[in-house]
Amino acid sequence: MIQLTTTGARTGRKHRVTLGALRIDGQLVVVASAMGLPKHPAWYHNIRKNPLVTVETGTETFEAMAAIAPDRDALFAKVVEQQPGFGDYQARTTRVLPVLVLHRLDRVRRMGDWIVEVHDWLRTELRDLRAQLDSGEPLSFGKRCLGFCSALTRHHTGEDTAIFPMLAAQFPALAPALTKLGEEHVVVAQLQEKIQRLVDEESDPARLHAEFDRLASALDTHFTYEESVIVTALNALAPAPG
């Protein structure tokens, strides 16, 4: 048994509930069974709105991110193997009982921390590119700018195709913010294309400076917002790449 503290979806108040939890493949798992009642329990609706929770096990207390299991059916089968009563609860209702994994938030370096490191590298590159642009060396600036844009595009493509869909599936509360981040990626790509055309044309230094400053400002705002949205969730899900 654990004590799970969630944040009310409508009130914003803290709510504490006692739940049966299972340890499956090293993960702490809970089921929103409500003993087979036709409606999801309130704590599940709270998690859909805010996945950050506090877990008390009797021996320790820690923060966690409650993620909707991406492999729900396979995980629920393992739940029933351990506790057949959950199979009875599922048989009592037409709703699919949600299965959630409580990902403990640790202080070791994790995936979200790695994303911040990538952003910091891109921030440094932007500052160096601006200095190079001011130095009046269009050829060397153009080559370095091309490399930077290529790295930035790969980074954003990886987020759009892998990271954001994974987070949206497991943390539905993040979906609107993730959509906004994807839209910002489109704006950044358009700015990159404008800058590359201006570099190729070598005809309007003032406009090149202006468009580069627009890109730098947009990225600074984007990185800061993205870190506020995804770092904690990513840290809950995965270690940093080796």
Tab-separated table of C-alpha atoms in Angstrom:
chain	number	residue	atom	x	y	z
A	1	MET	CA	0.000	0.000	0.000
A	2	ILE	CA	1.157	3.538	-0.766
A	3	GLN	CA	-0.105	7.044	-0.095
A	4	LEU	CA	-0.394	9.026	-3.328
A	5	THR	CA	-0.744	12.814	-3.199
A	6	THR	CA	-2.076	14.482	-6.334
A	7	THR	CA	-3.055	18.040	-7.247
A	8	GLY	CA	-6.764	18.625	-7.831
A	9	ALA	CA	-7.572	19.104	-11.512
A	10	ARG	CA	-10.120	21.843	-10.757
A	11	THR	CA	-9.194	23.139	-7.309
A	12	GLY	CA	-5.400	22.927	-7.359
A	13	ARG	CA	-5.539	21.543	-3.820
A	14	LYS	CA	-3.513	18.561	-2.646
A	15	HIS	CA	-5.372	15.271	-2.315
A	16	ARG	CA	-3.994	12.170	-0.575
A	17	VAL	CA	-5.305	8.688	-1.317
A	18	THR	CA	-4.304	5.187	-0.244
A	19	LEU	CA	-3.677	2.798	-3.141
A	20	GLY	CA	-2.435	-0.691	-3.714
A	21	ALA	CA	0.778	-0.571	-5.759
A	22	LEU	CA	2.742	-3.321	-7.461
A	23	ARG	CA	6.422	-3.615	-8.283
A	24	ILE	CA	6.679	-4.921	-11.850
A	25	ASP	CA	9.972	-5.151	-13.760
A	26	GLY	CA	11.480	-2.691	-11.300
A	27	GLN	CA	8.689	-0.145	-11.809
A	28	LEU	CA	6.080	1.021	-9.295
A	29	VAL	CA	2.664	0.492	-10.894
A	30	VAL	CA	-0.844	1.559	-9.864
A	31	VAL	CA	-4.217	0.837	-11.478
A	32	ALA	CA	-7.123	3.291	-11.566
A	33	SER	CA	-9.572	0.497	-10.815
A	34	ALA	CA	-12.001	2.118	-8.329
A	35	MET	CA	-12.863	-1.522	-7.602
A	36	GLY	CA	-14.594	-1.828	-10.983
A	37	LEU	CA	-16.910	1.170	-10.671
A	38	PRO	CA	-18.061	2.717	-13.985
A	39	LYS	CA	-16.134	5.996	-13.556
A	40	HIS	CA	-12.419	6.664	-13.222
A	41	PRO	CA	-11.356	7.668	-9.703
A	42	ALA	CA	-10.754	11.345	-8.957
A	43	TRP	CA	-7.018	10.852	-8.434
A	44	TYR	CA	-6.700	9.602	-12.024
A	45	HIS	CA	-8.366	12.755	-13.382
A	46	ASN	CA	-5.971	14.805	-11.254
A	47	ILE	CA	-2.997	13.020	-12.811
A	48	ARG	CA	-4.334	13.644	-16.309
A	49	LYS	CA	-4.151	17.352	-15.465
A	50	ASN	CA	-0.909	17.339	-13.444
A	51	PRO	CA	1.285	14.199	-13.497
A	52	LEU	CA	3.641	15.347	-10.713
A	53	VAL	CA	2.787	13.383	-7.556
A	54	THR	CA	4.184	12.538	-4.129
A	55	VAL	CA	4.523	8.882	-3.115
A	56	GLU	CA	4.759	7.601	0.451
A	57	THR	CA	5.638	3.934	0.797
A	58	GLY	CA	5.853	3.664	4.577
A	59	THR	CA	9.651	3.703	4.537
A	60	GLU	CA	10.284	6.712	2.286
A	61	THR	CA	8.633	9.667	0.567
A	62	PHE	CA	9.566	10.860	-2.908
A	63	GLU	CA	8.277	12.817	-5.878
A	64	ALA	CA	7.346	11.011	-9.076
A	65	MET	CA	5.779	11.552	-12.472
A	66	ALA	CA	2.709	9.388	-13.048
A	67	ALA	CA	2.788	8.197	-16.647
A	68	ILE	CA	0.065	6.364	-18.537
A	69	ALA	CA	1.629	3.032	-19.486
A	70	PRO	CA	2.413	2.942	-23.227
A	71	ASP	CA	2.078	-0.881	-23.216
A	72	ARG	CA	-1.077	-0.974	-21.116
A	73	ASP	CA	-2.376	-4.432	-22.075
A	74	ALA	CA	0.936	-6.219	-21.535
A	75	LEU	CA	1.483	-4.455	-18.228
A	76	PHE	CA	-2.072	-5.127	-17.048
A	77	ALA	CA	-1.561	-8.834	-17.745
A	78	LYS	CA	1.425	-8.756	-15.390
A	79	VAL	CA	-0.677	-6.888	-12.820
A	80	VAL	CA	-3.301	-9.637	-12.920
A	81	GLU	CA	-0.595	-12.288	-12.570
A	82	GLN	CA	0.424	-10.692	-9.279
A	83	GLN	CA	-3.026	-9.608	-8.107
A	84	PRO	CA	-5.881	-11.497	-9.832
A	85	GLY	CA	-8.417	-9.221	-8.137
A	86	PHE	CA	-7.666	-6.519	-10.688
A	87	GLY	CA	-8.925	-8.901	-13.380
A	88	ASP	CA	-12.201	-9.154	-11.462
A	89	TYR	CA	-12.427	-5.353	-11.290
A	90	GLN	CA	-11.938	-5.137	-15.062
A	91	ALA	CA	-14.677	-7.723	-15.605
A	92	ARG	CA	-17.133	-5.588	-13.626
A	93	THR	CA	-16.908	-2.557	-15.897
A	94	THR	CA	-16.907	-1.645	-19.576
A	95	ARG	CA	-14.236	1.041	-19.089
A	96	VAL	CA	-10.617	0.063	-19.643
A	97	LEU	CA	-8.855	0.331	-16.296
A	98	PRO	CA	-5.933	2.765	-16.703
A	99	VAL	CA	-2.504	1.468	-15.691
A	100	LEU	CA	0.070	4.034	-14.573
A	101	VAL	CA	3.769	3.861	-13.855
A	102	LEU	CA	5.148	6.060	-11.068
A	103	HIS	CA	8.543	7.209	-12.318
A	104	ARG	CA	10.652	8.314	-9.393
A	105	LEU	CA	12.437	11.635	-9.820
A	106	ASP	CA	16.119	11.132	-9.069
A	107	ARG	CA	18.937	13.627	-8.831
A	108	VAL	CA	21.289	11.765	-11.151
A	109	ARG	CA	21.826	13.059	-14.695
A	110	ARG	CA	18.808	12.152	-16.806
A	111	MET	CA	17.375	12.736	-20.287
A	112	GLY	CA	15.923	16.132	-19.408
A	113	ASP	CA	19.290	17.285	-18.117
A	114	TRP	CA	20.823	16.188	-21.417
A	115	ILE	CA	18.280	18.273	-23.355
A	116	VAL	CA	19.356	21.319	-21.342
A	117	GLU	CA	22.995	20.564	-22.195
A	118	VAL	CA	22.098	20.437	-25.907
A	119	HIS	CA	20.281	23.749	-25.595
A	120	ASP	CA	23.262	25.307	-23.827
A	121	TRP	CA	25.552	24.186	-26.651
A	122	LEU	CA	23.171	25.694	-29.214
A	123	ARG	CA	23.031	28.921	-27.194
A	124	THR	CA	26.837	29.132	-27.213
A	125	GLU	CA	26.916	28.503	-30.969
A	126	LEU	CA	24.417	31.319	-31.506
A	127	ARG	CA	26.573	33.771	-29.548
A	128	ASP	CA	29.675	32.725	-31.498
A	129	LEU	CA	27.817	33.021	-34.796
A	130	ARG	CA	26.672	36.540	-33.915
A	131	ALA	CA	30.246	37.552	-33.146
A	132	GLN	CA	31.404	36.034	-36.435
A	133	LEU	CA	28.665	37.870	-38.307
A	134	ASP	CA	29.776	41.154	-36.748
A	135	SER	CA	33.369	40.492	-37.776
A	136	GLY	CA	32.419	40.816	-41.444
A	137	GLU	CA	33.543	37.362	-42.637
A	138	PRO	CA	30.530	36.176	-44.680
A	139	LEU	CA	32.193	33.035	-46.050
A	140	SER	CA	33.254	31.607	-42.698
A	141	PHE	CA	29.952	32.703	-41.154
A	142	GLY	CA	28.021	30.959	-43.931
A	143	LYS	CA	29.831	27.659	-43.425
A	144	ARG	CA	29.406	27.688	-39.662
A	145	CYS	CA	25.802	28.820	-39.946
A	146	LEU	CA	25.075	25.883	-42.261
A	147	GLY	CA	26.493	23.474	-39.693
A	148	PHE	CA	24.522	25.076	-36.882
A	149	CYS	CA	21.253	24.959	-38.832
A	150	SER	CA	21.832	21.303	-39.677
A	151	ALA	CA	22.390	20.433	-36.002
A	152	LEU	CA	19.345	22.438	-34.923
A	153	THR	CA	17.143	20.767	-37.538
A	154	ARG	CA	18.240	17.286	-36.414
A	155	HIS	CA	17.523	18.231	-32.804
A	156	HIS	CA	14.038	19.524	-33.555
A	157	THR	CA	13.231	16.600	-35.863
A	158	GLY	CA	14.143	14.173	-33.088
A	159	GLU	CA	11.859	16.002	-30.690
A	160	ASP	CA	8.956	16.159	-33.162
A	161	THR	CA	9.137	12.511	-34.218
A	162	ALA	CA	10.154	10.769	-30.990
A	163	ILE	CA	10.318	12.808	-27.796
A	164	PHE	CA	7.132	14.881	-28.056
A	165	PRO	CA	4.842	11.975	-29.113
A	166	MET	CA	6.241	9.824	-26.292
A	167	LEU	CA	5.603	12.555	-23.716
A	168	ALA	CA	2.106	13.336	-25.031
A	169	ALA	CA	1.113	9.662	-24.828
A	170	GLN	CA	2.302	9.191	-21.266
A	171	PHE	CA	1.610	12.668	-19.866
A	172	PRO	CA	-1.603	13.966	-21.534
A	173	ALA	CA	-1.446	17.184	-19.515
A	174	LEU	CA	1.608	18.207	-21.554
A	175	ALA	CA	-0.088	17.766	-24.955
A	176	PRO	CA	-1.143	21.424	-25.541
A	177	ALA	CA	2.322	22.731	-24.636
A	178	LEU	CA	3.981	20.109	-26.841
A	179	THR	CA	1.785	21.183	-29.763
A	180	LYS	CA	2.878	24.779	-29.184
A	181	LEU	CA	6.532	23.702	-29.155
A	182	GLY	CA	6.070	21.888	-32.454
A	183	GLU	CA	4.547	25.022	-33.971
A	184	GLU	CA	7.551	27.019	-32.764
A	185	HIS	CA	9.823	24.529	-34.557
A	186	VAL	CA	8.069	25.444	-37.827
A	187	VAL	CA	8.663	29.173	-37.230
A	188	VAL	CA	12.339	28.532	-36.429
A	189	ALA	CA	12.743	26.469	-39.613
A	190	GLN	CA	11.301	29.319	-41.674
A	191	LEU	CA	13.759	31.770	-40.107
A	192	GLN	CA	16.621	29.388	-40.854
A	193	GLU	CA	15.589	29.248	-44.521
A	194	LYS	CA	15.485	33.055	-44.756
A	195	ILE	CA	18.939	33.357	-43.232
A	196	GLN	CA	20.402	30.736	-45.534
A	197	ARG	CA	18.979	32.536	-48.592
A	198	LEU	CA	20.453	35.838	-47.430
A	199	VAL	CA	23.849	34.177	-46.874
A	200	ASP	CA	23.735	32.669	-50.377
A	201	GLU	CA	22.749	35.981	-51.989
A	202	GLU	CA	25.382	38.030	-50.090
A	203	SER	CA	23.391	41.169	-50.972
A	204	ASP	CA	21.790	42.601	-47.841
A	205	PRO	CA	24.006	42.553	-44.698
A	206	ALA	CA	21.576	44.687	-42.679
A	207	ARG	CA	18.681	42.317	-43.327
A	208	LEU	CA	20.894	39.319	-42.550
A	209	HIS	CA	21.755	40.851	-39.167
A	210	ALA	CA	18.081	41.532	-38.473
A	211	GLU	CA	16.905	38.027	-39.405
A	212	PHE	CA	19.682	36.407	-37.402
A	213	ASP	CA	18.698	38.441	-34.356
A	214	ARG	CA	15.095	37.323	-34.853
A	215	LEU	CA	16.252	33.690	-34.925
A	216	ALA	CA	18.404	34.105	-31.825
A	217	SER	CA	15.546	35.758	-29.907
A	218	ALA	CA	13.033	33.122	-31.003
A	219	LEU	CA	15.334	30.291	-29.990
A	220	ASP	CA	16.138	31.812	-26.619
A	221	THR	CA	12.425	32.085	-25.813
A	222	HIS	CA	11.743	28.616	-27.242
A	223	PHE	CA	14.512	26.869	-25.300
A	224	THR	CA	13.444	28.465	-22.023
A	225	TYR	CA	9.791	27.516	-22.508
A	226	GLU	CA	10.630	23.989	-23.667
A	227	GLU	CA	12.811	23.367	-20.625
A	228	SER	CA	9.966	24.451	-18.339
A	229	VAL	CA	7.649	21.966	-20.069
A	230	ILE	CA	9.614	18.777	-20.697
A	231	VAL	CA	12.723	18.530	-18.504
A	232	THR	CA	11.026	17.089	-15.413
A	233	ALA	CA	9.010	14.581	-17.443
A	234	LEU	CA	12.052	13.435	-19.422
A	235	ASN	CA	14.095	13.098	-16.254
A	236	ALA	CA	11.373	10.802	-14.923
A	237	LEU	CA	11.365	8.554	-17.981
A	238	ALA	CA	14.922	7.979	-19.088
A	239	PRO	CA	18.618	8.350	-18.296
A	240	ALA	CA	20.812	10.657	-20.310
A	241	PRO	CA	22.329	9.111	-23.459
A	242	GLY	CA	25.619	7.397	-22.761
